[in-house]
Amino acid sequence: MKQPSPPAAKPSKAPTAPTLLQQSPPGADTPLTHAQEELLEELSPSTPIAVSIARDIIMVDGELALLPKRRNTILWQSAITPMFDLLRRSEGCDDKQAEDLAIAWAKGCRDAEGAIISLGVDPTIAHNQAYLENILLIGNMEKQIERLERRRRQLLVDYSHLNTDGRINRTRSLGAIDDAEIVADLESGPANVS
């Protein structure tokens, strides 16, 4: 007779994505960070359309801040495997040591980088291999960064035009009217101003 298997243990908490991937640019319903609030305050939109364009500028700015971080994270994570392979070929450490050293190096530990160099391994080889393995993805990310930079510049131009037009209209409606200039009619002679 078959013994009943014990119930599977339920995970206490679902795994979460890395922190960097959880960060998202603000939308209409996302609260702004302190830096984004400062940028909104600096733009100081005064009309609903200006607020909309300012929020778009902030969203694009947030995406531009995240993309290089994501690109670098991808490259560092991708460099762990080539580094592990290089360390194993150097015969200076076993699998566990090579794995620990490669992970510590990818996390930015200077001691790990020093240990790797002392084993005769050049860290740039692992970086170059990671870059080559991800060249299409990195190229697409670079294009996306360029598109976002163009989009931000265009939004800033639109916002500037909107504010300039608004200021001109407000000063025309609220400001004093300049003195009129009397123009003489050339055929009838000088104008008589009394």
PDB file of C-alpha atoms in Angstrom:
ATOM      1  CA  MET A   1       0.000   0.000   0.000  1.00  0.00           C
ATOM      2  CA  LYS A   2       1.249   3.432  -0.921  1.00  0.00           C
ATOM      3  CA  GLN A   3       1.977   5.871   1.881  1.00  0.00           C
ATOM      4  CA  PRO A   4       0.268   9.253   1.523  1.00  0.00           C
ATOM      5  CA  SER A   5       2.741  11.955   0.789  1.00  0.00           C
ATOM      6  CA  PRO A   6       2.936  14.835   3.236  1.00  0.00           C
ATOM      7  CA  PRO A   7       1.285  18.056   2.099  1.00  0.00           C
ATOM      8  CA  ALA A   8       3.592  20.328   0.193  1.00  0.00           C
ATOM      9  CA  ALA A   9       4.913  23.206   2.197  1.00  0.00           C
ATOM     10  CA  LYS A  10       3.449  26.481   1.065  1.00  0.00           C
ATOM     11  CA  PRO A  11       5.878  29.320   0.614  1.00  0.00           C
ATOM     12  CA  SER A  12       5.380  31.956   3.255  1.00  0.00           C
ATOM     13  CA  LYS A  13       5.829  34.735   0.782  1.00  0.00           C
ATOM     14  CA  ALA A  14       5.968  34.854  -2.990  1.00  0.00           C
ATOM     15  CA  PRO A  15       9.391  35.710  -4.379  1.00  0.00           C
ATOM     16  CA  THR A  16       9.772  39.284  -5.432  1.00  0.00           C
ATOM     17  CA  ALA A  17      11.586  40.779  -8.373  1.00  0.00           C
ATOM     18  CA  PRO A  18      14.888  42.546  -7.777  1.00  0.00           C
ATOM     19  CA  THR A  19      14.436  46.052  -6.431  1.00  0.00           C
ATOM     20  CA  LEU A  20      15.652  47.692  -9.627  1.00  0.00           C
ATOM     21  CA  LEU A  21      12.929  46.015 -11.680  1.00  0.00           C
ATOM     22  CA  GLN A  22      10.252  47.109  -9.225  1.00  0.00           C
ATOM     23  CA  GLN A  23      11.046  50.767  -9.775  1.00  0.00           C
ATOM     24  CA  SER A  24       8.830  52.238 -12.427  1.00  0.00           C
ATOM     25  CA  PRO A  25       8.489  55.721 -13.810  1.00  0.00           C
ATOM     26  CA  PRO A  26       5.580  57.672 -12.380  1.00  0.00           C
ATOM     27  CA  GLY A  27       2.265  57.680 -14.174  1.00  0.00           C
ATOM     28  CA  ALA A  28      -0.874  59.609 -13.408  1.00  0.00           C
ATOM     29  CA  ASP A  29      -1.664  57.362 -10.442  1.00  0.00           C
ATOM     30  CA  THR A  30       1.857  56.737  -9.127  1.00  0.00           C
ATOM     31  CA  PRO A  31       3.111  58.945  -6.293  1.00  0.00           C
ATOM     32  CA  LEU A  32       6.133  61.049  -7.189  1.00  0.00           C
ATOM     33  CA  THR A  33       9.497  60.623  -5.506  1.00  0.00           C
ATOM     34  CA  HIS A  34      11.168  63.564  -3.801  1.00  0.00           C
ATOM     35  CA  ALA A  35      13.405  64.271  -6.818  1.00  0.00           C
ATOM     36  CA  GLN A  36      10.420  64.110  -9.159  1.00  0.00           C
ATOM     37  CA  GLU A  37       8.452  66.458  -6.922  1.00  0.00           C
ATOM     38  CA  GLU A  38      11.394  68.892  -7.036  1.00  0.00           C
ATOM     39  CA  LEU A  39      11.435  68.677 -10.837  1.00  0.00           C
ATOM     40  CA  LEU A  40       7.680  69.317 -10.965  1.00  0.00           C
ATOM     41  CA  GLU A  41       8.140  72.285  -8.621  1.00  0.00           C
ATOM     42  CA  GLU A  42      10.953  73.633 -10.823  1.00  0.00           C
ATOM     43  CA  LEU A  43       8.754  73.347 -13.912  1.00  0.00           C
ATOM     44  CA  SER A  44       5.870  74.930 -11.934  1.00  0.00           C
ATOM     45  CA  PRO A  45       3.074  74.206 -14.390  1.00  0.00           C
ATOM     46  CA  SER A  46       0.109  76.542 -14.077  1.00  0.00           C
ATOM     47  CA  THR A  47      -2.465  75.034 -16.429  1.00  0.00           C
ATOM     48  CA  PRO A  48      -3.836  71.501 -16.836  1.00  0.00           C
ATOM     49  CA  ILE A  49      -2.035  71.054 -20.174  1.00  0.00           C
ATOM     50  CA  ALA A  50       1.220  72.290 -18.629  1.00  0.00           C
ATOM     51  CA  VAL A  51       0.765  69.801 -15.752  1.00  0.00           C
ATOM     52  CA  SER A  52       0.241  67.011 -18.285  1.00  0.00           C
ATOM     53  CA  ILE A  53       3.398  67.900 -20.238  1.00  0.00           C
ATOM     54  CA  ALA A  54       5.383  68.329 -16.998  1.00  0.00           C
ATOM     55  CA  ARG A  55       4.287  64.855 -15.846  1.00  0.00           C
ATOM     56  CA  ASP A  56       5.352  63.430 -19.225  1.00  0.00           C
ATOM     57  CA  ILE A  57       8.750  65.092 -18.805  1.00  0.00           C
ATOM     58  CA  ILE A  58       9.057  63.558 -15.334  1.00  0.00           C
ATOM     59  CA  MET A  59       8.029  60.108 -16.625  1.00  0.00           C
ATOM     60  CA  VAL A  60      10.604  60.216 -19.428  1.00  0.00           C
ATOM     61  CA  ASP A  61      13.235  61.499 -16.995  1.00  0.00           C
ATOM     62  CA  GLY A  62      12.498  58.565 -14.662  1.00  0.00           C
ATOM     63  CA  GLU A  63      12.847  56.049 -17.494  1.00  0.00           C
ATOM     64  CA  LEU A  64      16.122  57.679 -18.540  1.00  0.00           C
ATOM     65  CA  ALA A  65      17.439  57.304 -15.008  1.00  0.00           C
ATOM     66  CA  LEU A  66      16.541  53.594 -14.847  1.00  0.00           C
ATOM     67  CA  LEU A  67      17.686  52.335 -18.247  1.00  0.00           C
ATOM     68  CA  PRO A  68      21.462  52.762 -17.735  1.00  0.00           C
ATOM     69  CA  LYS A  69      21.149  51.091 -14.316  1.00  0.00           C
ATOM     70  CA  ARG A  70      19.277  48.167 -15.853  1.00  0.00           C
ATOM     71  CA  ARG A  71      21.830  47.891 -18.676  1.00  0.00           C
ATOM     72  CA  ASN A  72      24.691  47.797 -16.170  1.00  0.00           C
ATOM     73  CA  THR A  73      22.881  45.254 -13.989  1.00  0.00           C
ATOM     74  CA  ILE A  74      22.383  42.988 -17.014  1.00  0.00           C
ATOM     75  CA  LEU A  75      26.060  43.267 -17.958  1.00  0.00           C
ATOM     76  CA  TRP A  76      27.303  42.561 -14.428  1.00  0.00           C
ATOM     77  CA  GLN A  77      24.958  39.598 -13.976  1.00  0.00           C
ATOM     78  CA  SER A  78      25.940  38.229 -17.378  1.00  0.00           C
ATOM     79  CA  ALA A  79      29.632  38.548 -16.490  1.00  0.00           C
ATOM     80  CA  ILE A  80      29.359  36.130 -13.545  1.00  0.00           C
ATOM     81  CA  THR A  81      29.397  32.995 -15.728  1.00  0.00           C
ATOM     82  CA  PRO A  82      32.414  33.988 -17.856  1.00  0.00           C
ATOM     83  CA  MET A  83      34.252  35.025 -14.698  1.00  0.00           C
ATOM     84  CA  PHE A  84      33.463  31.671 -13.096  1.00  0.00           C
ATOM     85  CA  ASP A  85      34.801  29.885 -16.208  1.00  0.00           C
ATOM     86  CA  LEU A  86      37.975  31.982 -16.213  1.00  0.00           C
ATOM     87  CA  LEU A  87      38.565  31.280 -12.522  1.00  0.00           C
ATOM     88  CA  ARG A  88      38.040  27.537 -12.974  1.00  0.00           C
ATOM     89  CA  ARG A  89      40.522  27.466 -15.859  1.00  0.00           C
ATOM     90  CA  SER A  90      43.099  29.258 -13.738  1.00  0.00           C
ATOM     91  CA  GLU A  91      43.096  26.244 -11.371  1.00  0.00           C
ATOM     92  CA  GLY A  92      43.517  28.605  -8.447  1.00  0.00           C
ATOM     93  CA  CYS A  93      40.228  27.646  -6.803  1.00  0.00           C
ATOM     94  CA  ASP A  94      37.537  24.977  -6.766  1.00  0.00           C
ATOM     95  CA  ASP A  95      33.958  25.367  -8.069  1.00  0.00           C
ATOM     96  CA  LYS A  96      32.547  26.786  -4.826  1.00  0.00           C
ATOM     97  CA  GLN A  97      35.381  29.294  -4.394  1.00  0.00           C
ATOM     98  CA  ALA A  98      35.152  30.325  -8.056  1.00  0.00           C
ATOM     99  CA  GLU A  99      31.387  30.819  -7.738  1.00  0.00           C
ATOM    100  CA  ASP A 100      31.675  32.854  -4.534  1.00  0.00           C
ATOM    101  CA  LEU A 101      34.494  34.962  -5.957  1.00  0.00           C
ATOM    102  CA  ALA A 102      32.631  35.622  -9.238  1.00  0.00           C
ATOM    103  CA  ILE A 103      29.454  36.652  -7.394  1.00  0.00           C
ATOM    104  CA  ALA A 104      31.350  38.882  -4.955  1.00  0.00           C
ATOM    105  CA  TRP A 105      33.168  40.506  -7.895  1.00  0.00           C
ATOM    106  CA  ALA A 106      29.856  41.148  -9.708  1.00  0.00           C
ATOM    107  CA  LYS A 107      28.515  42.813  -6.550  1.00  0.00           C
ATOM    108  CA  GLY A 108      31.447  45.237  -6.631  1.00  0.00           C
ATOM    109  CA  CYS A 109      33.676  43.805  -3.898  1.00  0.00           C
ATOM    110  CA  ARG A 110      37.186  45.258  -4.368  1.00  0.00           C
ATOM    111  CA  ASP A 111      38.767  42.426  -2.386  1.00  0.00           C
ATOM    112  CA  ALA A 112      37.237  39.940  -4.832  1.00  0.00           C
ATOM    113  CA  GLU A 113      38.620  41.853  -7.798  1.00  0.00           C
ATOM    114  CA  GLY A 114      42.061  41.916  -6.160  1.00  0.00           C
ATOM    115  CA  ALA A 115      41.893  38.146  -5.544  1.00  0.00           C
ATOM    116  CA  ILE A 116      40.864  37.567  -9.165  1.00  0.00           C
ATOM    117  CA  ILE A 117      43.753  39.637 -10.479  1.00  0.00           C
ATOM    118  CA  SER A 118      46.158  37.841  -8.135  1.00  0.00           C
ATOM    119  CA  LEU A 119      45.038  34.547  -9.741  1.00  0.00           C
ATOM    120  CA  GLY A 120      46.159  35.935 -13.111  1.00  0.00           C
ATOM    121  CA  VAL A 121      42.629  36.531 -14.445  1.00  0.00           C
ATOM    122  CA  ASP A 122      41.836  39.784 -16.248  1.00  0.00           C
ATOM    123  CA  PRO A 123      38.299  40.956 -15.275  1.00  0.00           C
ATOM    124  CA  THR A 124      37.873  42.858 -18.550  1.00  0.00           C
ATOM    125  CA  ILE A 125      37.758  39.539 -20.412  1.00  0.00           C
ATOM    126  CA  ALA A 126      34.604  38.557 -18.505  1.00  0.00           C
ATOM    127  CA  HIS A 127      33.086  42.011 -19.114  1.00  0.00           C
ATOM    128  CA  ASN A 128      33.828  41.833 -22.834  1.00  0.00           C
ATOM    129  CA  GLN A 129      32.329  38.364 -23.118  1.00  0.00           C
ATOM    130  CA  ALA A 130      29.176  39.491 -21.266  1.00  0.00           C
ATOM    131  CA  TYR A 131      28.902  42.477 -23.597  1.00  0.00           C
ATOM    132  CA  LEU A 132      29.247  40.313 -26.717  1.00  0.00           C
ATOM    133  CA  GLU A 133      26.628  37.858 -25.435  1.00  0.00           C
ATOM    134  CA  ASN A 134      24.165  40.735 -24.863  1.00  0.00           C
ATOM    135  CA  ILE A 135      25.103  43.061 -27.712  1.00  0.00           C
ATOM    136  CA  LEU A 136      21.650  43.042 -29.342  1.00  0.00           C
ATOM    137  CA  LEU A 137      19.872  43.731 -26.066  1.00  0.00           C
ATOM    138  CA  ILE A 138      22.349  46.462 -25.139  1.00  0.00           C
ATOM    139  CA  GLY A 139      22.016  47.986 -28.619  1.00  0.00           C
ATOM    140  CA  ASN A 140      18.233  48.086 -28.240  1.00  0.00           C
ATOM    141  CA  MET A 141      18.568  49.689 -24.820  1.00  0.00           C
ATOM    142  CA  GLU A 142      20.941  52.328 -26.232  1.00  0.00           C
ATOM    143  CA  LYS A 143      18.418  53.118 -28.988  1.00  0.00           C
ATOM    144  CA  GLN A 144      15.687  53.389 -26.384  1.00  0.00           C
ATOM    145  CA  ILE A 145      17.821  55.805 -24.348  1.00  0.00           C
ATOM    146  CA  GLU A 146      18.383  57.939 -27.466  1.00  0.00           C
ATOM    147  CA  ARG A 147      14.638  57.960 -28.246  1.00  0.00           C
ATOM    148  CA  LEU A 148      13.818  58.942 -24.680  1.00  0.00           C
ATOM    149  CA  GLU A 149      16.401  61.753 -24.744  1.00  0.00           C
ATOM    150  CA  ARG A 150      14.868  63.100 -27.981  1.00  0.00           C
ATOM    151  CA  ARG A 151      11.400  62.770 -26.470  1.00  0.00           C
ATOM    152  CA  ARG A 152      12.453  64.669 -23.337  1.00  0.00           C
ATOM    153  CA  ARG A 153      14.022  67.458 -25.415  1.00  0.00           C
ATOM    154  CA  GLN A 154      10.849  67.750 -27.508  1.00  0.00           C
ATOM    155  CA  LEU A 155       8.646  67.805 -24.407  1.00  0.00           C
ATOM    156  CA  LEU A 156      10.831  70.536 -22.907  1.00  0.00           C
ATOM    157  CA  VAL A 157      10.521  72.574 -26.124  1.00  0.00           C
ATOM    158  CA  ASP A 158       6.739  72.079 -26.116  1.00  0.00           C
ATOM    159  CA  TYR A 159       6.576  73.040 -22.460  1.00  0.00           C
ATOM    160  CA  SER A 160       8.732  76.110 -23.057  1.00  0.00           C
ATOM    161  CA  HIS A 161       6.527  77.212 -25.971  1.00  0.00           C
ATOM    162  CA  LEU A 162       3.414  76.659 -23.899  1.00  0.00           C
ATOM    163  CA  ASN A 163       4.783  78.750 -21.028  1.00  0.00           C
ATOM    164  CA  THR A 164       6.094  81.486 -23.330  1.00  0.00           C
ATOM    165  CA  ASP A 165       2.741  81.757 -25.119  1.00  0.00           C
ATOM    166  CA  GLY A 166       0.949  81.769 -21.783  1.00  0.00           C
ATOM    167  CA  ARG A 167       3.195  84.508 -20.383  1.00  0.00           C
ATOM    168  CA  ILE A 168       2.740  86.660 -23.489  1.00  0.00           C
ATOM    169  CA  ASN A 169      -1.034  86.267 -23.354  1.00  0.00           C
ATOM    170  CA  ARG A 170      -1.148  87.035 -19.624  1.00  0.00           C
ATOM    171  CA  THR A 171       1.027  90.135 -19.948  1.00  0.00           C
ATOM    172  CA  ARG A 172      -1.065  91.381 -22.854  1.00  0.00           C
ATOM    173  CA  SER A 173      -4.275  90.966 -20.905  1.00  0.00           C
ATOM    174  CA  LEU A 174      -2.960  92.106 -17.526  1.00  0.00           C
ATOM    175  CA  GLY A 175      -0.272  94.627 -18.401  1.00  0.00           C
ATOM    176  CA  ALA A 176      -0.579  98.292 -19.297  1.00  0.00           C
ATOM    177  CA  ILE A 177      -1.072  99.290 -22.897  1.00  0.00           C
ATOM    178  CA  ASP A 178       1.976 100.955 -24.415  1.00  0.00           C
ATOM    179  CA  ASP A 179       1.628 104.589 -25.526  1.00  0.00           C
ATOM    180  CA  ALA A 180       0.444 104.974 -29.067  1.00  0.00           C
ATOM    181  CA  GLU A 181       2.768 106.403 -31.654  1.00  0.00           C
ATOM    182  CA  ILE A 182       1.384 109.070 -33.938  1.00  0.00           C
ATOM    183  CA  VAL A 183       2.185 108.430 -37.566  1.00  0.00           C
ATOM    184  CA  ALA A 184       1.956 111.283 -40.038  1.00  0.00           C
ATOM    185  CA  ASP A 185       0.147 110.903 -43.291  1.00  0.00           C
ATOM    186  CA  LEU A 186       2.821 111.683 -45.854  1.00  0.00           C
ATOM    187  CA  GLU A 187       0.420 113.049 -48.503  1.00  0.00           C
ATOM    188  CA  SER A 188      -1.407 115.510 -46.278  1.00  0.00           C
ATOM    189  CA  GLY A 189       1.656 116.678 -44.396  1.00  0.00           C
ATOM    190  CA  PRO A 190       2.540 116.444 -40.727  1.00  0.00           C
ATOM    191  CA  ALA A 191      -0.178 115.392 -38.361  1.00  0.00           C
ATOM    192  CA  ASN A 192      -1.670 118.050 -36.188  1.00  0.00           C
ATOM    193  CA  VAL A 193      -1.295 116.972 -32.598  1.00  0.00           C
ATOM    194  CA  SER A 194      -2.942 119.230 -30.120  1.00  0.00           C
TER     195      SER A 194
END
